[in-house]
Amino acid sequence: EAQVTQNPRYLITVTGKKLTVTCSQNMNHEYMSWYRQDPGLGLRQIYYSMNVEVTDKGDVPEGYKVSRKEKRNFPLILESPSPNQTSLYFCASSGQGAGEKLFFGSGTQLSVL
Amino acid sequence: GIQVEQSPPDLILQEGANSTLRCNFSDSVNNLQWFHQNPWGQLINLFYIPSGTKQNGRLSATTVATERYSLLYISSSQTTDSGVYFCAVGRGGKLIFGQGTELSVKP
């Protein structure tokens, strides 16, 4: 089944403790991206990747890192999480460098205490 | 950056009614998509439609790129259509989402 898989589904952590949210897709898509969704602010793009070893900042990249070493994986790294990073995070992928339908993972609800 | 406005922000319909959702954007784009977020939070892609018209069952969408707007039509609405509808626009890999239209379909 074609899908975008995020893990974990829920995560509670404390300020300053490094964490990684994993994202994997099995559709051989070139394009992958990360978003956060907050009440009243909607969905905002954090980072995107047009292909392996190519990443770019979205609208809200501060406090986040990403890497794209393999086509299928695009992990989101919070090296020193803070409470303002408490949010619902979504990973997504599409083919042809974002020129096709975007498919989303199921989301990761992160709480930073 | 590109600004995206969706209207109306909220909509309540009786089952079987039709509706039109609008997405206005402030600059030229080569990527425009419509999504439905269901009450469980899942985001489903409805259309990739940077220009032209597409139909999928009871849903159809039209984008007039030269006038910088897109419309999503829902016909014969069902309770399962409830949720939030987002449009997203962009160029290259950047994607900007509108604030969404929250639709509630009553039986």
PDB file of C-alpha atoms in Angstrom:
ATOM      1  CA  GLU A   1       0.000   0.000   0.000  1.00  0.00           C
ATOM      2  CA  ALA A   2       1.319   3.425  -0.989  1.00  0.00           C
ATOM      3  CA  GLN A   3       1.814   5.493   2.123  1.00  0.00           C
ATOM      4  CA  VAL A   4       3.751   8.063   4.125  1.00  0.00           C
ATOM      5  CA  THR A   5       4.647   6.718   7.562  1.00  0.00           C
ATOM      6  CA  GLN A   6       5.471   8.940  10.515  1.00  0.00           C
ATOM      7  CA  ASN A   7       6.674   7.831  13.914  1.00  0.00           C
ATOM      8  CA  PRO A   8       5.868   8.261  16.697  1.00  0.00           C
ATOM      9  CA  ARG A   9       2.177   9.126  16.591  1.00  0.00           C
ATOM     10  CA  TYR A  10       2.351  10.851  20.000  1.00  0.00           C
ATOM     11  CA  LEU A  11       5.376  12.171  21.863  1.00  0.00           C
ATOM     12  CA  ILE A  12       5.727  13.933  25.196  1.00  0.00           C
ATOM     13  CA  THR A  13       9.165  15.265  26.060  1.00  0.00           C
ATOM     14  CA  VAL A  14      10.896  17.896  28.164  1.00  0.00           C
ATOM     15  CA  THR A  15      12.609  21.122  27.178  1.00  0.00           C
ATOM     16  CA  GLY A  16      16.086  20.618  25.763  1.00  0.00           C
ATOM     17  CA  LYS A  17      15.940  16.861  25.178  1.00  0.00           C
ATOM     18  CA  LYS A  18      16.862  16.145  21.565  1.00  0.00           C
ATOM     19  CA  LEU A  19      14.307  14.204  19.556  1.00  0.00           C
ATOM     20  CA  THR A  20      13.762  12.902  16.028  1.00  0.00           C
ATOM     21  CA  VAL A  21      10.470  12.337  14.246  1.00  0.00           C
ATOM     22  CA  THR A  22      10.874   9.868  11.420  1.00  0.00           C
ATOM     23  CA  CYS A  23       9.147  10.004   8.047  1.00  0.00           C
ATOM     24  CA  SER A  24       9.298   7.372   5.342  1.00  0.00           C
ATOM     25  CA  GLN A  25       7.508   6.991   2.003  1.00  0.00           C
ATOM     26  CA  ASN A  26       7.277   3.934  -0.254  1.00  0.00           C
ATOM     27  CA  MET A  27       6.232   5.686  -3.484  1.00  0.00           C
ATOM     28  CA  ASN A  28       9.714   6.600  -4.783  1.00  0.00           C
ATOM     29  CA  HIS A  29       8.759  10.279  -4.500  1.00  0.00           C
ATOM     30  CA  GLU A  30      11.412  12.924  -5.088  1.00  0.00           C
ATOM     31  CA  TYR A  31       9.769  15.633  -2.990  1.00  0.00           C
ATOM     32  CA  MET A  32       9.256  15.489   0.781  1.00  0.00           C
ATOM     33  CA  SER A  33       8.282  18.181   3.251  1.00  0.00           C
ATOM     34  CA  TRP A  34       7.417  18.886   6.881  1.00  0.00           C
ATOM     35  CA  TYR A  35       4.587  21.040   8.296  1.00  0.00           C
ATOM     36  CA  ARG A  36       3.328  22.060  11.679  1.00  0.00           C
ATOM     37  CA  GLN A  37      -0.330  22.733  12.420  1.00  0.00           C
ATOM     38  CA  ASP A  38      -1.354  25.076  15.227  1.00  0.00           C
ATOM     39  CA  PRO A  39      -4.835  26.359  16.163  1.00  0.00           C
ATOM     40  CA  GLY A  40      -5.464  29.715  14.532  1.00  0.00           C
ATOM     41  CA  LEU A  41      -2.271  29.533  12.473  1.00  0.00           C
ATOM     42  CA  GLY A  42      -3.134  26.694  10.130  1.00  0.00           C
ATOM     43  CA  LEU A  43      -0.496  24.573   8.415  1.00  0.00           C
ATOM     44  CA  ARG A  44       2.962  26.062   7.964  1.00  0.00           C
ATOM     45  CA  GLN A  45       5.854  24.581   6.055  1.00  0.00           C
ATOM     46  CA  ILE A  46       9.028  23.913   8.065  1.00  0.00           C
ATOM     47  CA  TYR A  47      11.441  22.397   5.528  1.00  0.00           C
ATOM     48  CA  TYR A  48      11.227  20.706   2.167  1.00  0.00           C
ATOM     49  CA  SER A  49      13.464  18.540   0.019  1.00  0.00           C
ATOM     50  CA  MET A  50      13.333  18.387  -3.760  1.00  0.00           C
ATOM     51  CA  ASN A  51      15.563  15.305  -3.892  1.00  0.00           C
ATOM     52  CA  VAL A  52      18.313  13.407  -2.069  1.00  0.00           C
ATOM     53  CA  GLU A  53      20.842  15.759  -0.408  1.00  0.00           C
ATOM     54  CA  VAL A  54      18.749  18.837  -1.383  1.00  0.00           C
ATOM     55  CA  THR A  55      16.876  20.613   1.423  1.00  0.00           C
ATOM     56  CA  ASP A  56      15.450  24.119   1.751  1.00  0.00           C
ATOM     57  CA  LYS A  57      13.783  26.221   4.402  1.00  0.00           C
ATOM     58  CA  GLY A  58      10.062  26.731   4.469  1.00  0.00           C
ATOM     59  CA  ASP A  59       8.293  29.470   6.384  1.00  0.00           C
ATOM     60  CA  VAL A  60       9.121  28.380   9.957  1.00  0.00           C
ATOM     61  CA  PRO A  61      12.501  26.553   9.980  1.00  0.00           C
ATOM     62  CA  GLU A  62      13.887  28.002  13.231  1.00  0.00           C
ATOM     63  CA  GLY A  63      14.622  25.328  15.832  1.00  0.00           C
ATOM     64  CA  TYR A  64      14.422  22.425  13.370  1.00  0.00           C
ATOM     65  CA  LYS A  65      16.877  20.417  11.293  1.00  0.00           C
ATOM     66  CA  VAL A  66      16.300  17.914   8.519  1.00  0.00           C
ATOM     67  CA  SER A  67      18.381  15.575   6.403  1.00  0.00           C
ATOM     68  CA  ARG A  68      17.740  13.665   3.180  1.00  0.00           C
ATOM     69  CA  LYS A  69      20.350  10.973   2.823  1.00  0.00           C
ATOM     70  CA  GLU A  70      18.034   8.463   1.166  1.00  0.00           C
ATOM     71  CA  LYS A  71      15.102   9.048  -1.143  1.00  0.00           C
ATOM     72  CA  ARG A  72      12.541   7.335   1.095  1.00  0.00           C
ATOM     73  CA  ASN A  73      13.424   8.982   4.460  1.00  0.00           C
ATOM     74  CA  PHE A  74      13.163  12.576   5.664  1.00  0.00           C
ATOM     75  CA  PRO A  75      13.577  12.839   9.452  1.00  0.00           C
ATOM     76  CA  LEU A  76      12.751  15.995  11.424  1.00  0.00           C
ATOM     77  CA  ILE A  77      15.202  16.766  14.229  1.00  0.00           C
ATOM     78  CA  LEU A  78      14.588  19.047  17.196  1.00  0.00           C
ATOM     79  CA  GLU A  79      17.983  19.427  18.842  1.00  0.00           C
ATOM     80  CA  SER A  80      16.764  21.452  21.827  1.00  0.00           C
ATOM     81  CA  PRO A  81      12.968  21.421  21.902  1.00  0.00           C
ATOM     82  CA  SER A  82      11.099  24.265  23.563  1.00  0.00           C
ATOM     83  CA  PRO A  83       7.440  24.532  24.648  1.00  0.00           C
ATOM     84  CA  ASN A  84       6.603  26.734  21.607  1.00  0.00           C
ATOM     85  CA  GLN A  85       7.354  23.702  19.439  1.00  0.00           C
ATOM     86  CA  THR A  86       4.389  21.877  20.926  1.00  0.00           C
ATOM     87  CA  SER A  87       2.321  21.204  17.831  1.00  0.00           C
ATOM     88  CA  LEU A  88       0.862  18.671  15.414  1.00  0.00           C
ATOM     89  CA  TYR A  89       3.468  17.774  12.804  1.00  0.00           C
ATOM     90  CA  PHE A  90       2.843  16.338   9.348  1.00  0.00           C
ATOM     91  CA  CYS A  91       5.220  14.875   6.807  1.00  0.00           C
ATOM     92  CA  ALA A  92       4.248  14.751   3.127  1.00  0.00           C
ATOM     93  CA  SER A  93       5.616  13.582  -0.202  1.00  0.00           C
ATOM     94  CA  SER A  94       4.934  13.926  -3.915  1.00  0.00           C
ATOM     95  CA  GLY A  95       6.546  13.002  -7.194  1.00  0.00           C
ATOM     96  CA  GLN A  96       8.143  15.194  -9.840  1.00  0.00           C
ATOM     97  CA  GLY A  97       9.578  17.772  -7.438  1.00  0.00           C
ATOM     98  CA  ALA A  98       6.260  18.875  -5.913  1.00  0.00           C
ATOM     99  CA  GLY A  99       4.510  18.984  -9.274  1.00  0.00           C
ATOM    100  CA  GLU A 100       1.994  16.306  -8.356  1.00  0.00           C
ATOM    101  CA  LYS A 101      -0.512  15.499  -5.638  1.00  0.00           C
ATOM    102  CA  LEU A 102       0.895  15.772  -2.116  1.00  0.00           C
ATOM    103  CA  PHE A 103       0.340  12.793   0.191  1.00  0.00           C
ATOM    104  CA  PHE A 104       0.388  13.281   3.956  1.00  0.00           C
ATOM    105  CA  GLY A 105       1.353  11.045   6.828  1.00  0.00           C
ATOM    106  CA  SER A 106      -0.975  10.563   9.800  1.00  0.00           C
ATOM    107  CA  GLY A 107       0.695  13.218  11.935  1.00  0.00           C
ATOM    108  CA  THR A 108       2.744  13.367  15.131  1.00  0.00           C
ATOM    109  CA  GLN A 109       1.341  15.166  18.153  1.00  0.00           C
ATOM    110  CA  LEU A 110       4.313  16.590  20.069  1.00  0.00           C
ATOM    111  CA  SER A 111       4.118  18.088  23.549  1.00  0.00           C
ATOM    112  CA  VAL A 112       7.198  19.782  24.995  1.00  0.00           C
ATOM    113  CA  LEU A 113       6.943  20.377  28.746  1.00  0.00           C
TER     114      LEU A 113
ATOM    115  CA  GLY B   1       5.561  36.048   0.332  1.00  0.00           C
ATOM    116  CA  ILE B   2       2.437  34.700  -1.284  1.00  0.00           C
ATOM    117  CA  GLN B   3      -0.789  35.397   0.623  1.00  0.00           C
ATOM    118  CA  VAL B   4      -3.664  32.908   0.542  1.00  0.00           C
ATOM    119  CA  GLU B   5      -7.229  33.700   1.582  1.00  0.00           C
ATOM    120  CA  GLN B   6     -10.049  31.203   1.807  1.00  0.00           C
ATOM    121  CA  SER B   7     -13.728  31.946   2.093  1.00  0.00           C
ATOM    122  CA  PRO B   8     -16.035  31.433   3.808  1.00  0.00           C
ATOM    123  CA  PRO B   9     -14.232  30.543   7.058  1.00  0.00           C
ATOM    124  CA  ASP B  10     -17.199  28.455   8.242  1.00  0.00           C
ATOM    125  CA  LEU B  11     -20.110  26.828   6.469  1.00  0.00           C
ATOM    126  CA  ILE B  12     -23.063  24.829   7.730  1.00  0.00           C
ATOM    127  CA  LEU B  13     -25.076  22.829   5.207  1.00  0.00           C
ATOM    128  CA  GLN B  14     -28.034  20.513   5.235  1.00  0.00           C
ATOM    129  CA  GLU B  15     -27.284  17.109   3.735  1.00  0.00           C
ATOM    130  CA  GLY B  16     -27.912  17.188  -0.013  1.00  0.00           C
ATOM    131  CA  ALA B  17     -27.063  20.878  -0.462  1.00  0.00           C
ATOM    132  CA  ASN B  18     -24.385  22.213  -2.792  1.00  0.00           C
ATOM    133  CA  SER B  19     -21.555  24.569  -1.878  1.00  0.00           C
ATOM    134  CA  THR B  20     -18.682  26.548  -3.355  1.00  0.00           C
ATOM    135  CA  LEU B  21     -15.442  27.244  -1.504  1.00  0.00           C
ATOM    136  CA  ARG B  22     -13.064  29.922  -2.720  1.00  0.00           C
ATOM    137  CA  CYS B  23      -9.272  30.334  -2.559  1.00  0.00           C
ATOM    138  CA  ASN B  24      -7.644  33.641  -3.549  1.00  0.00           C
ATOM    139  CA  PHE B  25      -3.890  34.038  -3.838  1.00  0.00           C
ATOM    140  CA  SER B  26      -1.694  37.075  -4.262  1.00  0.00           C
ATOM    141  CA  ASP B  27       0.957  36.017  -6.790  1.00  0.00           C
ATOM    142  CA  SER B  28       1.532  33.667  -9.691  1.00  0.00           C
ATOM    143  CA  VAL B  29       1.934  30.032  -8.683  1.00  0.00           C
ATOM    144  CA  ASN B  30       2.688  26.738 -10.414  1.00  0.00           C
ATOM    145  CA  ASN B  31       1.271  24.538  -7.688  1.00  0.00           C
ATOM    146  CA  LEU B  32      -2.257  24.610  -6.273  1.00  0.00           C
ATOM    147  CA  GLN B  33      -3.878  21.798  -4.321  1.00  0.00           C
ATOM    148  CA  TRP B  34      -7.065  21.229  -2.336  1.00  0.00           C
ATOM    149  CA  PHE B  35      -7.137  19.072   0.790  1.00  0.00           C
ATOM    150  CA  HIS B  36      -9.780  17.784   3.172  1.00  0.00           C
ATOM    151  CA  GLN B  37      -8.889  17.330   6.832  1.00  0.00           C
ATOM    152  CA  ASN B  38     -11.417  14.967   8.367  1.00  0.00           C
ATOM    153  CA  PRO B  39     -12.555  15.138  12.006  1.00  0.00           C
ATOM    154  CA  TRP B  40      -9.829  12.626  12.928  1.00  0.00           C
ATOM    155  CA  GLY B  41      -7.129  14.955  11.636  1.00  0.00           C
ATOM    156  CA  GLN B  42      -6.224  13.025   8.500  1.00  0.00           C
ATOM    157  CA  LEU B  43      -5.271  15.174   5.482  1.00  0.00           C
ATOM    158  CA  ILE B  44      -6.535  13.859   2.150  1.00  0.00           C
ATOM    159  CA  ASN B  45      -5.569  15.311  -1.194  1.00  0.00           C
ATOM    160  CA  LEU B  46      -8.601  16.163  -3.311  1.00  0.00           C
ATOM    161  CA  PHE B  47      -7.075  17.872  -6.337  1.00  0.00           C
ATOM    162  CA  TYR B  48      -3.769  18.988  -7.800  1.00  0.00           C
ATOM    163  CA  ILE B  49      -5.022  21.832  -9.996  1.00  0.00           C
ATOM    164  CA  PRO B  50      -2.645  24.711 -10.876  1.00  0.00           C
ATOM    165  CA  SER B  51      -4.969  25.593 -13.749  1.00  0.00           C
ATOM    166  CA  GLY B  52      -8.115  24.354 -15.475  1.00  0.00           C
ATOM    167  CA  THR B  53     -10.982  22.220 -14.235  1.00  0.00           C
ATOM    168  CA  LYS B  54     -11.122  18.729 -12.750  1.00  0.00           C
ATOM    169  CA  GLN B  55     -13.912  16.547 -11.435  1.00  0.00           C
ATOM    170  CA  ASN B  56     -13.924  13.600  -9.088  1.00  0.00           C
ATOM    171  CA  GLY B  57     -17.383  12.282  -8.287  1.00  0.00           C
ATOM    172  CA  ARG B  58     -19.385  14.898  -6.378  1.00  0.00           C
ATOM    173  CA  LEU B  59     -16.365  17.203  -6.141  1.00  0.00           C
ATOM    174  CA  SER B  60     -14.967  19.452  -8.798  1.00  0.00           C
ATOM    175  CA  ALA B  61     -12.422  22.263  -8.844  1.00  0.00           C
ATOM    176  CA  THR B  62     -11.571  25.134 -11.137  1.00  0.00           C
ATOM    177  CA  THR B  63      -8.469  27.311 -11.043  1.00  0.00           C
ATOM    178  CA  VAL B  64      -8.221  30.561 -13.012  1.00  0.00           C
ATOM    179  CA  ALA B  65      -4.509  31.210 -12.655  1.00  0.00           C
ATOM    180  CA  THR B  66      -4.558  34.530 -14.522  1.00  0.00           C
ATOM    181  CA  GLU B  67      -7.099  35.900 -12.003  1.00  0.00           C
ATOM    182  CA  ARG B  68      -5.463  34.181  -9.015  1.00  0.00           C
ATOM    183  CA  TYR B  69      -8.308  32.194  -7.600  1.00  0.00           C
ATOM    184  CA  SER B  70      -9.557  28.638  -7.337  1.00  0.00           C
ATOM    185  CA  LEU B  71     -12.993  27.248  -6.534  1.00  0.00           C
ATOM    186  CA  LEU B  72     -13.955  23.912  -4.997  1.00  0.00           C
ATOM    187  CA  TYR B  73     -17.501  22.717  -5.656  1.00  0.00           C
ATOM    188  CA  ILE B  74     -19.193  20.147  -3.466  1.00  0.00           C
ATOM    189  CA  SER B  75     -22.493  18.836  -4.777  1.00  0.00           C
ATOM    190  CA  SER B  76     -25.111  16.773  -2.925  1.00  0.00           C
ATOM    191  CA  SER B  77     -23.171  17.118   0.314  1.00  0.00           C
ATOM    192  CA  GLN B  78     -23.015  14.215   2.783  1.00  0.00           C
ATOM    193  CA  THR B  79     -22.221  14.148   6.494  1.00  0.00           C
ATOM    194  CA  THR B  80     -18.886  12.535   5.649  1.00  0.00           C
ATOM    195  CA  ASP B  81     -17.915  15.736   3.819  1.00  0.00           C
ATOM    196  CA  SER B  82     -17.628  17.500   7.190  1.00  0.00           C
ATOM    197  CA  GLY B  83     -14.200  18.755   8.187  1.00  0.00           C
ATOM    198  CA  VAL B  84     -11.825  21.489   7.121  1.00  0.00           C
ATOM    199  CA  TYR B  85     -10.970  22.216   3.496  1.00  0.00           C
ATOM    200  CA  PHE B  86      -7.591  23.750   2.764  1.00  0.00           C
ATOM    201  CA  CYS B  87      -6.126  25.132  -0.389  1.00  0.00           C
ATOM    202  CA  ALA B  88      -2.347  25.329  -0.719  1.00  0.00           C
ATOM    203  CA  VAL B  89      -0.386  27.276  -3.314  1.00  0.00           C
ATOM    204  CA  GLY B  90       3.271  27.572  -4.175  1.00  0.00           C
ATOM    205  CA  ARG B  91       6.190  27.819  -6.516  1.00  0.00           C
ATOM    206  CA  GLY B  92       9.080  25.377  -6.612  1.00  0.00           C
ATOM    207  CA  GLY B  93       9.039  23.423  -3.376  1.00  0.00           C
ATOM    208  CA  LYS B  94       7.481  26.101  -1.181  1.00  0.00           C
ATOM    209  CA  LEU B  95       3.855  25.626  -0.248  1.00  0.00           C
ATOM    210  CA  ILE B  96       1.580  28.099   1.564  1.00  0.00           C
ATOM    211  CA  PHE B  97      -1.718  26.973   3.084  1.00  0.00           C
ATOM    212  CA  GLY B  98      -4.842  29.024   3.500  1.00  0.00           C
ATOM    213  CA  GLN B  99      -6.596  29.162   6.864  1.00  0.00           C
ATOM    214  CA  GLY B 100      -9.222  26.717   5.714  1.00  0.00           C
ATOM    215  CA  THR B 101     -13.014  26.513   5.450  1.00  0.00           C
ATOM    216  CA  GLU B 102     -14.664  24.525   8.218  1.00  0.00           C
ATOM    217  CA  LEU B 103     -17.645  22.659   6.779  1.00  0.00           C
ATOM    218  CA  SER B 104     -20.335  21.020   8.847  1.00  0.00           C
ATOM    219  CA  VAL B 105     -22.974  18.937   7.043  1.00  0.00           C
ATOM    220  CA  LYS B 106     -26.079  18.220   9.125  1.00  0.00           C
ATOM    221  CA  PRO B 107     -28.255  15.110   8.509  1.00  0.00           C
TER     222      PRO B 107
END
